[in-house]
């Protein structure tokens, strides 16, 4: 099952040079952090430029360690009436993170939905956010969410994680790793011209097409 294999390989811990010691002779090897699903790389732009309401999407586990609470708190601080935050997924911290959102009418928790629906929501959003910060294990893993987000053609806002190769750096908006960094970055990107944001998303998708599909990687 190719689709299942692609999804699973994106969760693998990155290989390190120390693994060469497993073999008693010199071997050729490469490190592959993830593989894009070619079925999600169609050429159709799903964004609705005319829609006055702009959507930020997070899709994944609802945990404080993933930064979802930080995202909700930052969004509440920015207070832009023409933006909404859509959160897809479930997790052990859902109730507490909902409490952080309080009575904010621009934050919507949609719960777990089919992956096909998530893929469509990523493509129609105005901004995707991966709010996860560097932690002890992030240097040894690559979030599958990075490739999934970039494959959508929608711009992404994220921290520079230790496990994400530098070649990705020019294809997403960066969150500065400091107090209030997420608030600052959200405000800056939300204030950008819509066409400028979309250009970043297009560049990211092209990067994935040219470098991270199964054919190219193999």
Coordinates of N, CA and C in Angstrom, one line a residue:
X1 N 0.9 -1.2 0.0 CA 0.0 0.0 0.0 C 0.9 1.2 0.0
X2 N 1.0 1.9 -1.2 CA 2.0 3.0 -1.3 C 1.6 4.2 -0.4
X3 N 0.3 4.5 -0.4 CA -0.2 5.6 0.4 C 0.2 5.4 1.9
X4 N 0.0 4.2 2.4 CA 0.2 3.9 3.8 C 1.7 4.0 4.1
X5 N 2.5 3.5 3.1 CA 4.0 3.5 3.3 C 4.5 4.9 3.3
X6 N 4.0 5.8 2.4 CA 4.4 7.2 2.4 C 4.1 7.9 3.7
X7 N 2.9 7.6 4.2 CA 2.5 8.3 5.5 C 3.4 7.8 6.6
X8 N 3.6 6.5 6.7 CA 4.4 5.9 7.8 C 5.9 6.4 7.7
X9 N 6.5 6.5 6.5 CA 7.9 6.9 6.4 C 8.1 8.3 6.9
X10 N 7.1 9.1 6.8 CA 7.3 10.5 7.3 C 7.4 10.6 8.8
X11 N 7.1 9.5 9.5 CA 7.1 9.5 11.0 C 8.4 8.9 11.5
X12 N 9.2 8.3 10.6 CA 10.4 7.6 11.0 C 11.4 8.6 11.6
X13 N 12.2 8.2 12.6 CA 13.2 9.0 13.2 C 14.3 9.0 12.1
X14 N 14.9 10.2 11.9 CA 16.0 10.4 10.9 C 17.2 9.5 11.3
X15 N 17.8 9.0 10.2 CA 19.0 8.2 10.3 C 20.2 9.1 10.8
X16 N 21.1 8.6 11.5 CA 22.3 9.3 11.8 C 23.6 8.6 11.3
X17 N 24.7 9.3 11.3 CA 25.9 8.7 10.8 C 26.3 7.5 11.6
X18 N 26.0 7.5 12.9 CA 26.4 6.4 13.8 C 25.8 5.0 13.3
X19 N 24.8 5.0 12.5 CA 24.2 3.7 12.0 C 25.2 3.0 11.1
X20 N 26.2 3.7 10.5 CA 27.1 3.1 9.7 C 27.9 2.0 10.4
X21 N 28.0 2.1 11.7 CA 28.7 1.1 12.5 C 28.0 -0.3 12.5
X22 N 26.7 -0.3 12.1 CA 26.0 -1.6 12.1 C 26.6 -2.5 11.0
X23 N 27.3 -2.0 10.0 CA 27.8 -2.8 8.9 C 29.3 -3.0 9.0
X24 N 29.8 -4.1 8.5 CA 31.2 -4.4 8.7 C 32.0 -4.0 7.4
X25 N 31.4 -3.2 6.5 CA 32.1 -2.7 5.4 C 31.4 -1.3 5.0
X26 N 32.2 -0.6 4.2 CA 31.7 0.7 3.8 C 30.4 0.6 2.9
X27 N 29.4 1.4 3.2 CA 28.2 1.3 2.4 C 27.8 2.7 1.9
X28 N 27.0 2.7 0.8 CA 26.4 4.0 0.3 C 25.1 4.2 1.0
X29 N 24.8 5.4 1.5 CA 23.6 5.6 2.1 C 23.1 7.1 2.0
X30 N 21.9 7.3 2.2 CA 21.4 8.7 2.2 C 20.4 8.9 3.3
X31 N 20.1 10.1 3.7 CA 19.1 10.3 4.8 C 17.9 11.0 4.1
X32 N 16.7 10.4 4.2 CA 15.5 10.9 3.6 C 14.6 11.2 4.8
X33 N 14.2 12.5 4.9 CA 13.4 12.9 6.0 C 11.9 12.6 5.8
X34 N 11.5 12.5 4.6 CA 10.1 12.3 4.3 C 9.8 12.2 2.8
X35 N 8.6 11.7 2.4 CA 8.2 11.6 1.1 C 6.8 12.2 0.9
X36 N 6.6 13.0 -0.1 CA 5.3 13.6 -0.4 C 4.4 12.6 -1.0
X37 N 3.1 12.7 -0.8 CA 2.1 11.9 -1.4 C 1.7 12.6 -2.7
X38 N 2.1 11.9 -3.9 CA 1.8 12.6 -5.2 C 0.3 12.8 -5.4
X39 N -0.6 12.1 -4.8 CA -2.0 12.3 -5.0 C -2.5 13.6 -4.4
X40 N -1.7 14.2 -3.6 CA -2.0 15.5 -3.0 C -1.4 16.7 -3.7
X41 N -0.7 16.4 -4.8 CA 0.0 17.5 -5.5 C -0.6 17.9 -6.8
X42 N -1.9 18.0 -6.8 CA -2.6 18.4 -8.0 C -2.3 19.9 -8.3
X43 N -2.6 20.3 -9.5 CA -2.2 21.7 -9.9 C -3.3 22.7 -9.6
X44 N -4.4 22.3 -9.0 CA -5.6 23.1 -8.8 C -5.4 24.0 -7.6
X45 N -5.5 25.3 -7.8 CA -5.5 26.3 -6.7 C -6.9 26.4 -6.0
X46 N -7.0 26.0 -4.8 CA -8.3 25.9 -4.1 C -8.6 27.2 -3.4
X47 N -7.7 28.1 -3.3 CA -7.9 29.3 -2.5 C -9.0 30.2 -3.1
X48 N -9.8 30.8 -2.2 CA -10.8 31.7 -2.7 C -10.4 33.2 -2.4
X49 N -9.8 33.8 -3.4 CA -9.3 35.2 -3.2 C -10.4 36.2 -2.8
X50 N -11.6 35.9 -3.3 CA -12.7 36.9 -3.0 C -13.2 36.8 -1.6
X51 N -13.0 35.7 -0.9 CA -13.6 35.5 0.4 C -13.0 36.5 1.4
X52 N -13.8 37.4 2.0 CA -13.3 38.3 2.9 C -12.8 37.7 4.3
X53 N -13.3 36.5 4.6 CA -12.9 35.8 5.8 C -11.7 34.9 5.5
X54 N -10.7 35.1 6.3 CA -9.4 34.3 6.0 C -9.2 33.3 7.1
X55 N -8.8 32.1 6.7 CA -8.7 31.0 7.6 C -7.3 30.5 7.9
X56 N -7.0 30.4 9.2 CA -5.8 29.7 9.6 C -6.1 28.3 10.0
X57 N -5.4 27.3 9.6 CA -5.7 25.9 9.9 C -4.5 25.3 10.7
X58 N -4.9 24.6 11.7 CA -3.9 23.6 12.4 C -4.6 22.3 12.3
X59 N -3.9 21.2 11.9 CA -4.4 19.9 11.8 C -3.4 18.9 12.5
X60 N -3.8 18.2 13.5 CA -2.9 17.3 14.1 C -3.4 17.0 15.6
X61 N -2.4 16.5 16.4 CA -2.7 16.2 17.7 C -2.9 17.4 18.6
X62 N -3.9 17.3 19.5 CA -4.2 18.5 20.3 C -3.5 18.3 21.7
X63 N -2.3 18.7 21.7 CA -1.5 18.6 22.9 C -0.7 19.9 23.2
X64 N -0.5 20.2 24.4 CA 0.2 21.4 24.8 C 1.7 21.3 24.2
X65 N 2.2 20.1 24.3 CA 3.6 19.9 23.8 C 3.8 20.2 22.4
X66 N 2.7 20.1 21.6 CA 2.7 20.5 20.2 C 2.5 21.9 19.9
X67 N 2.3 22.7 21.0 CA 2.2 24.2 20.8 C 0.8 24.6 20.5
X68 N -0.2 23.8 20.5 CA -1.5 24.1 20.1 C -2.1 25.2 21.1
X69 N -1.8 25.0 22.4 CA -2.2 26.0 23.4 C -1.6 27.4 23.1
X70 N -0.4 27.4 22.7 CA 0.3 28.6 22.3 C -0.3 29.3 21.1
X71 N -0.7 28.5 20.2 CA -1.4 29.0 19.0 C -2.7 29.7 19.3
X72 N -3.5 29.0 20.1 CA -4.8 29.5 20.5 C -4.6 30.8 21.3
X73 N -3.7 30.8 22.2 CA -3.5 32.1 23.0 C -3.0 33.2 22.2
X74 N -2.1 32.9 21.2 CA -1.5 34.0 20.3 C -2.6 34.5 19.4
X75 N -3.5 33.6 18.9 CA -4.6 34.1 18.0 C -5.5 35.0 18.8
X76 N -5.8 34.7 20.0 CA -6.7 35.5 20.9 C -6.1 36.9 21.1
X77 N -4.8 36.9 21.2 CA -4.1 38.2 21.4 C -4.1 39.1 20.1
X78 N -4.0 38.5 19.0 CA -3.9 39.3 17.7 C -5.3 40.0 17.4
X79 N -6.4 39.3 17.7 CA -7.7 40.0 17.5 C -7.9 40.7 16.2
X80 N -8.1 39.9 15.1 CA -8.4 40.4 13.8 C -9.7 39.7 13.4
X81 N -10.7 40.6 13.3 CA -12.1 40.1 13.1 C -12.3 39.3 11.8
X82 N -11.5 39.6 10.8 CA -11.6 38.9 9.5 C -10.9 37.6 9.4
X83 N -10.3 37.2 10.5 CA -9.5 35.9 10.5 C -10.2 34.9 11.4
X84 N -10.2 33.7 11.0 CA -10.7 32.6 11.9 C -9.6 31.5 12.1
X85 N -9.6 30.8 13.2 CA -8.7 29.7 13.4 C -9.5 28.4 13.4
X86 N -9.2 27.5 12.5 CA -9.8 26.2 12.4 C -8.8 25.1 12.9
X87 N -9.3 24.4 13.9 CA -8.4 23.3 14.5 C -9.0 22.0 14.2
X88 N -8.3 21.1 13.6 CA -8.8 19.7 13.3 C -7.9 18.7 14.0
X89 N -8.6 17.8 14.7 CA -7.9 16.8 15.4 C -8.4 16.6 16.8
X90 N -7.7 15.7 17.5 CA -8.2 15.4 18.9 C -6.9 15.1 19.7
X91 N -7.1 15.1 21.0 CA -5.9 14.8 21.9 C -6.3 15.0 23.3
X92 N -5.3 14.6 24.2 CA -5.6 14.7 25.7 C -5.8 16.1 26.3
X93 N -5.3 17.1 25.6 CA -5.4 18.5 26.1 C -6.5 19.3 25.5
X94 N -7.4 18.6 24.7 CA -8.5 19.3 24.0 C -9.3 20.2 24.9
X95 N -9.8 19.7 26.0 CA -10.7 20.4 26.9 C -10.0 21.7 27.5
X96 N -8.7 21.5 27.9 CA -8.0 22.6 28.5 C -7.7 23.7 27.4
X97 N -7.4 23.3 26.2 CA -7.1 24.2 25.1 C -8.4 24.9 24.7
X98 N -9.5 24.2 24.7 CA -10.8 24.9 24.4 C -11.1 26.0 25.5
X99 N -10.7 25.7 26.7 CA -10.9 26.7 27.8 C -10.0 27.9 27.5
X100 N -8.8 27.7 27.0 CA -8.0 28.9 26.6 C -8.7 29.8 25.6
X101 N -9.4 29.1 24.7 CA -10.1 29.9 23.6 C -11.3 30.7 24.2
X102 N -11.8 30.2 25.3 CA -12.9 30.9 26.0 C -14.1 31.1 25.0
X103 N -14.6 32.3 25.0 CA -15.7 32.6 24.2 C -15.4 33.3 22.8
X104 N -14.1 33.1 22.4 CA -13.7 33.6 21.1 C -14.5 33.0 20.0
X105 N -15.3 33.8 19.3 CA -16.1 33.3 18.2 C -15.4 33.0 16.9
X106 N -14.2 33.3 16.9 CA -13.4 33.1 15.6 C -12.5 31.9 15.7
X107 N -12.7 31.1 16.8 CA -11.9 29.8 16.9 C -12.9 28.7 16.9
X108 N -12.6 27.7 16.0 CA -13.5 26.6 15.8 C -12.7 25.3 15.9
X109 N -13.2 24.4 16.8 CA -12.6 23.0 17.0 C -13.5 22.0 16.3
X110 N -13.0 21.4 15.2 CA -13.8 20.6 14.4 C -13.6 19.1 14.7
X111 N -12.7 18.8 15.6 CA -12.6 17.4 16.0 C -11.8 16.6 15.0
X112 N -11.7 15.2 15.1 CA -11.1 14.4 14.2 C -12.0 14.2 12.9
X113 N -11.4 14.4 11.7 CA -12.1 14.2 10.5 C -11.3 13.4 9.6
X114 N -11.9 12.9 8.5 CA -11.2 12.1 7.5 C -10.0 12.8 6.9
X115 N -8.9 12.1 6.6 CA -7.8 12.7 6.0 C -8.1 13.5 4.7
X116 N -9.0 12.9 3.9 CA -9.4 13.6 2.6 C -9.9 15.0 2.9
X117 N -10.7 15.1 4.0 CA -11.3 16.4 4.3 C -10.2 17.3 4.8
X118 N -9.2 16.8 5.6 CA -8.1 17.7 6.1 C -7.3 18.2 4.9
X119 N -7.0 17.3 3.9 CA -6.3 17.7 2.7 C -7.0 18.9 2.0
X120 N -8.3 18.8 1.8 CA -9.0 19.9 1.2 C -9.0 21.2 2.0
X121 N -9.1 21.1 3.3 CA -9.1 22.2 4.2 C -7.7 22.9 4.1
X122 N -6.6 22.1 4.0 CA -5.3 22.7 3.9 C -5.2 23.5 2.6
X123 N -5.8 23.0 1.6 CA -5.6 23.7 0.3 C -6.5 25.0 0.2
X124 N -7.6 25.0 0.9 CA -8.5 26.2 0.9 C -8.2 27.2 1.9
X125 N -7.2 27.0 2.8 CA -6.9 27.9 3.9 C -6.1 29.0 3.4
X126 N -5.9 30.1 4.2 CA -5.0 31.2 3.9 C -3.6 31.1 4.5
X127 N -3.6 30.3 5.6 CA -2.3 30.1 6.4 C -2.4 28.8 7.2
X128 N -1.3 28.1 7.2 CA -1.2 26.9 8.0 C -0.1 27.1 9.0
X129 N -0.4 26.6 10.2 CA 0.6 26.9 11.3 C 1.0 25.6 12.0
X130 N 2.3 25.4 12.1 CA 2.9 24.3 12.9 C 3.5 25.0 14.1
X131 N 2.8 25.0 15.3 CA 3.3 25.8 16.4 C 4.3 25.0 17.3
X132 N 4.8 23.9 16.9 CA 5.6 23.1 17.7 C 7.0 23.7 17.8
X133 N 7.6 23.8 19.0 CA 8.9 24.3 19.3 C 9.9 23.2 19.4
X134 N 11.2 23.6 19.4 CA 12.3 22.6 19.6 C 12.2 22.0 21.0
X135 N 12.3 20.7 21.0 CA 12.3 19.9 22.3 C 13.4 18.9 22.2
X136 N 13.5 18.1 23.2 CA 14.7 17.2 23.3 C 14.8 16.3 22.0
X137 N 13.7 15.8 21.5 CA 13.7 14.8 20.4 C 13.5 15.5 19.0
X138 N 13.2 16.7 18.9 CA 13.0 17.3 17.6 C 14.2 17.3 16.7
X139 N 15.4 17.2 17.3 CA 16.6 17.2 16.5 C 16.7 15.8 15.8
X140 N 16.0 14.8 16.2 CA 16.1 13.5 15.6 C 14.8 13.0 14.9
X141 N 13.9 13.9 14.6 CA 12.7 13.6 13.9 C 12.3 14.7 13.0
X142 N 11.5 14.3 12.0 CA 11.0 15.3 11.0 C 9.4 15.2 11.0
X143 N 8.7 16.3 11.3 CA 7.3 16.2 11.4 C 6.7 16.0 10.0
X144 N 5.9 15.0 9.8 CA 5.2 14.8 8.5 C 4.4 16.0 8.1
X145 N 3.9 16.7 9.1 CA 3.1 17.9 8.9 C 3.7 18.9 7.9
X146 N 5.1 19.0 8.0 CA 5.8 20.0 7.2 C 5.6 19.7 5.7
X147 N 5.8 18.4 5.3 CA 5.6 18.1 3.9 C 4.1 18.2 3.5
X148 N 3.2 17.7 4.4 CA 1.8 17.8 4.1 C 1.3 19.2 3.9
X149 N 1.8 20.1 4.8 CA 1.4 21.5 4.6 C 1.9 22.1 3.3
X150 N 3.2 21.9 3.1 CA 3.8 22.5 1.9 C 3.2 21.9 0.6
X151 N 2.8 20.7 0.6 CA 2.2 20.1 -0.6 C 0.9 20.7 -1.0
X152 N 0.3 21.4 0.0 CA -1.1 22.0 -0.2 C -1.0 23.2 -1.1
X153 N 0.2 23.9 -1.2 CA 0.2 25.2 -1.9 C -0.2 26.4 -1.0
X154 N -0.5 26.1 0.2 CA -0.9 27.2 1.2 C 0.3 27.5 2.0
X155 N 0.6 28.8 2.3 CA 1.8 29.2 3.0 C 1.7 28.7 4.4
X156 N 2.9 28.4 5.0 CA 3.0 27.8 6.3 C 3.8 28.8 7.2
X157 N 3.4 28.8 8.5 CA 4.2 29.5 9.5 C 4.6 28.5 10.5
X158 N 5.9 28.5 10.9 CA 6.4 27.5 11.7 C 7.7 27.9 12.4
X159 N 8.1 27.3 13.5 CA 9.4 27.5 14.1 C 10.5 26.7 13.2
X160 N 11.7 27.2 13.3 CA 12.8 26.4 12.7 C 13.2 25.3 13.6
X161 N 12.8 24.1 13.3 CA 13.0 22.9 14.1 C 14.4 22.3 13.8
X162 N 15.1 21.8 14.8 CA 16.4 21.2 14.5 C 16.4 20.0 13.6
X163 N 15.3 19.3 13.5 CA 15.2 18.1 12.6 C 14.8 18.4 11.2
X164 N 14.5 19.7 10.9 CA 14.1 20.1 9.5 C 15.3 20.6 8.8
X165 N 15.7 19.9 7.7 CA 16.9 20.4 6.9 C 16.8 21.8 6.5
X166 N 18.0 22.4 6.4 CA 18.1 23.9 6.0 C 17.5 24.2 4.6
X167 N 17.4 23.2 3.8 CA 16.9 23.4 2.4 C 15.4 23.8 2.4
X168 N 14.7 23.6 3.5 CA 13.3 24.0 3.6 C 13.2 25.5 4.0
X169 N 14.3 26.1 4.5 CA 14.2 27.4 5.2 C 13.5 28.6 4.3
X170 N 13.7 28.6 3.0 CA 13.2 29.6 2.2 C 11.8 29.5 1.8
X171 N 11.1 28.4 2.3 CA 9.8 28.1 1.7 C 8.7 28.1 2.8
X172 N 8.9 28.8 3.9 CA 7.9 29.0 4.9 C 8.2 30.3 5.7
X173 N 7.2 30.8 6.4 CA 7.4 32.0 7.2 C 7.8 31.5 8.6
X174 N 8.9 32.1 9.2 CA 9.5 31.6 10.4 C 8.9 32.3 11.6
X175 N 8.7 31.6 12.7 CA 8.4 32.1 14.0 C 9.6 32.3 14.8
X176 N 9.9 33.6 15.3 CA 11.1 33.8 16.1 C 11.0 33.0 17.4
X177 N 12.1 32.4 17.8 CA 12.0 31.6 19.1 C 12.3 32.5 20.3
X178 N 11.3 33.3 20.6 CA 11.5 34.1 21.8 C 10.1 34.4 22.4
X179 N 10.0 35.0 23.5 CA 8.7 35.3 24.1 C 7.9 36.2 23.2
X180 N 6.6 35.9 23.0 CA 5.7 36.6 22.1 C 6.1 36.5 20.6
X181 N 7.0 35.5 20.3 CA 7.4 35.4 18.9 C 6.3 34.9 18.0
X182 N 5.4 34.0 18.6 CA 4.3 33.5 17.8 C 3.3 34.7 17.5
X183 N 3.1 35.5 18.5 CA 2.2 36.6 18.3 C 2.7 37.6 17.3
X184 N 4.0 37.9 17.3 CA 4.6 38.8 16.4 C 4.5 38.2 15.0
X185 N 4.8 36.9 14.8 CA 4.8 36.3 13.5 C 3.4 36.2 12.9
X186 N 2.5 35.8 13.7 CA 1.1 35.8 13.3 C 0.6 37.2 12.8
X187 N 0.9 38.2 13.6 CA 0.5 39.5 13.2 C 1.1 40.0 11.9
X188 N 2.4 39.7 11.7 CA 3.1 40.1 10.5 C 2.6 39.4 9.3
X189 N 2.4 38.1 9.4 CA 1.9 37.3 8.2 C 0.4 37.7 7.9
X190 N -0.4 37.8 8.9 CA -1.8 38.2 8.7 C -1.9 39.5 8.1
X191 N -1.0 40.4 8.3 CA -1.1 41.8 7.7 C -0.5 41.9 6.3
X192 N 0.1 40.8 5.9 CA 0.7 40.8 4.5 C -0.4 40.8 3.5
X193 N 0.0 41.3 2.3 CA -0.9 41.2 1.1 C -1.2 39.7 0.8
X194 N -2.4 39.4 0.5 CA -2.8 38.0 0.3 C -2.0 37.4 -0.8
X195 N -1.7 38.1 -1.9 CA -1.0 37.6 -3.0 C 0.4 37.2 -2.6
X196 N 1.0 38.0 -1.7 CA 2.4 37.8 -1.2 C 2.4 36.5 -0.4
X197 N 1.4 36.3 0.4 CA 1.4 35.0 1.2 C 1.2 33.8 0.3
X198 N 0.3 34.0 -0.7 CA 0.1 32.8 -1.6 C 1.3 32.5 -2.4
X199 N 2.1 33.5 -2.7 CA 3.4 33.2 -3.5 C 4.3 32.3 -2.7
X200 N 4.4 32.5 -1.4 CA 5.2 31.6 -0.5 C 4.7 30.2 -0.6
X201 N 3.4 30.0 -0.6 CA 2.8 28.7 -0.6 C 3.1 28.0 -2.0
X202 N 3.0 28.8 -3.1 CA 3.3 28.2 -4.4 C 4.8 27.8 -4.5
X203 N 5.7 28.6 -3.9 CA 7.1 28.3 -4.0 C 7.3 27.0 -3.2
X204 N 6.7 26.8 -2.0 CA 6.8 25.7 -1.2 C 6.4 24.4 -1.9
X205 N 5.2 24.5 -2.5 CA 4.7 23.3 -3.3 C 5.6 22.9 -4.4
X206 N 6.1 23.9 -5.1 CA 7.1 23.6 -6.2 C 8.3 22.9 -5.7
X207 N 8.8 23.4 -4.5 CA 10.0 22.8 -3.9 C 9.7 21.3 -3.6
X208 N 8.5 21.0 -3.1 CA 8.1 19.6 -2.8 C 8.0 18.8 -4.1
X209 N 7.4 19.3 -5.1 CA 7.3 18.6 -6.4 C 8.7 18.3 -7.0
X210 N 9.6 19.2 -6.9 CA 10.9 19.0 -7.5 C 11.9 18.2 -6.7
X211 N 11.6 18.0 -5.4 CA 12.6 17.4 -4.5 C 12.1 16.3 -3.6
X212 N 10.8 16.2 -3.3 CA 10.3 15.2 -2.3 C 9.3 14.2 -2.7
X213 N 9.0 14.1 -4.0 CA 8.1 13.0 -4.5 C 8.8 11.7 -4.5
X214 N 8.1 10.6 -4.5 CA 8.7 9.2 -4.6 C 9.7 9.1 -5.7
X215 N 9.3 9.5 -6.9 CA 10.2 9.3 -8.1 C 11.5 10.0 -7.9
X216 N 11.4 11.3 -7.5 CA 12.6 12.1 -7.3 C 13.5 11.5 -6.2
X217 N 12.9 11.2 -5.1 CA 13.7 10.7 -4.0 C 14.4 9.3 -4.3
X218 N 13.6 8.4 -5.0 CA 14.2 7.1 -5.3 C 15.3 7.3 -6.3

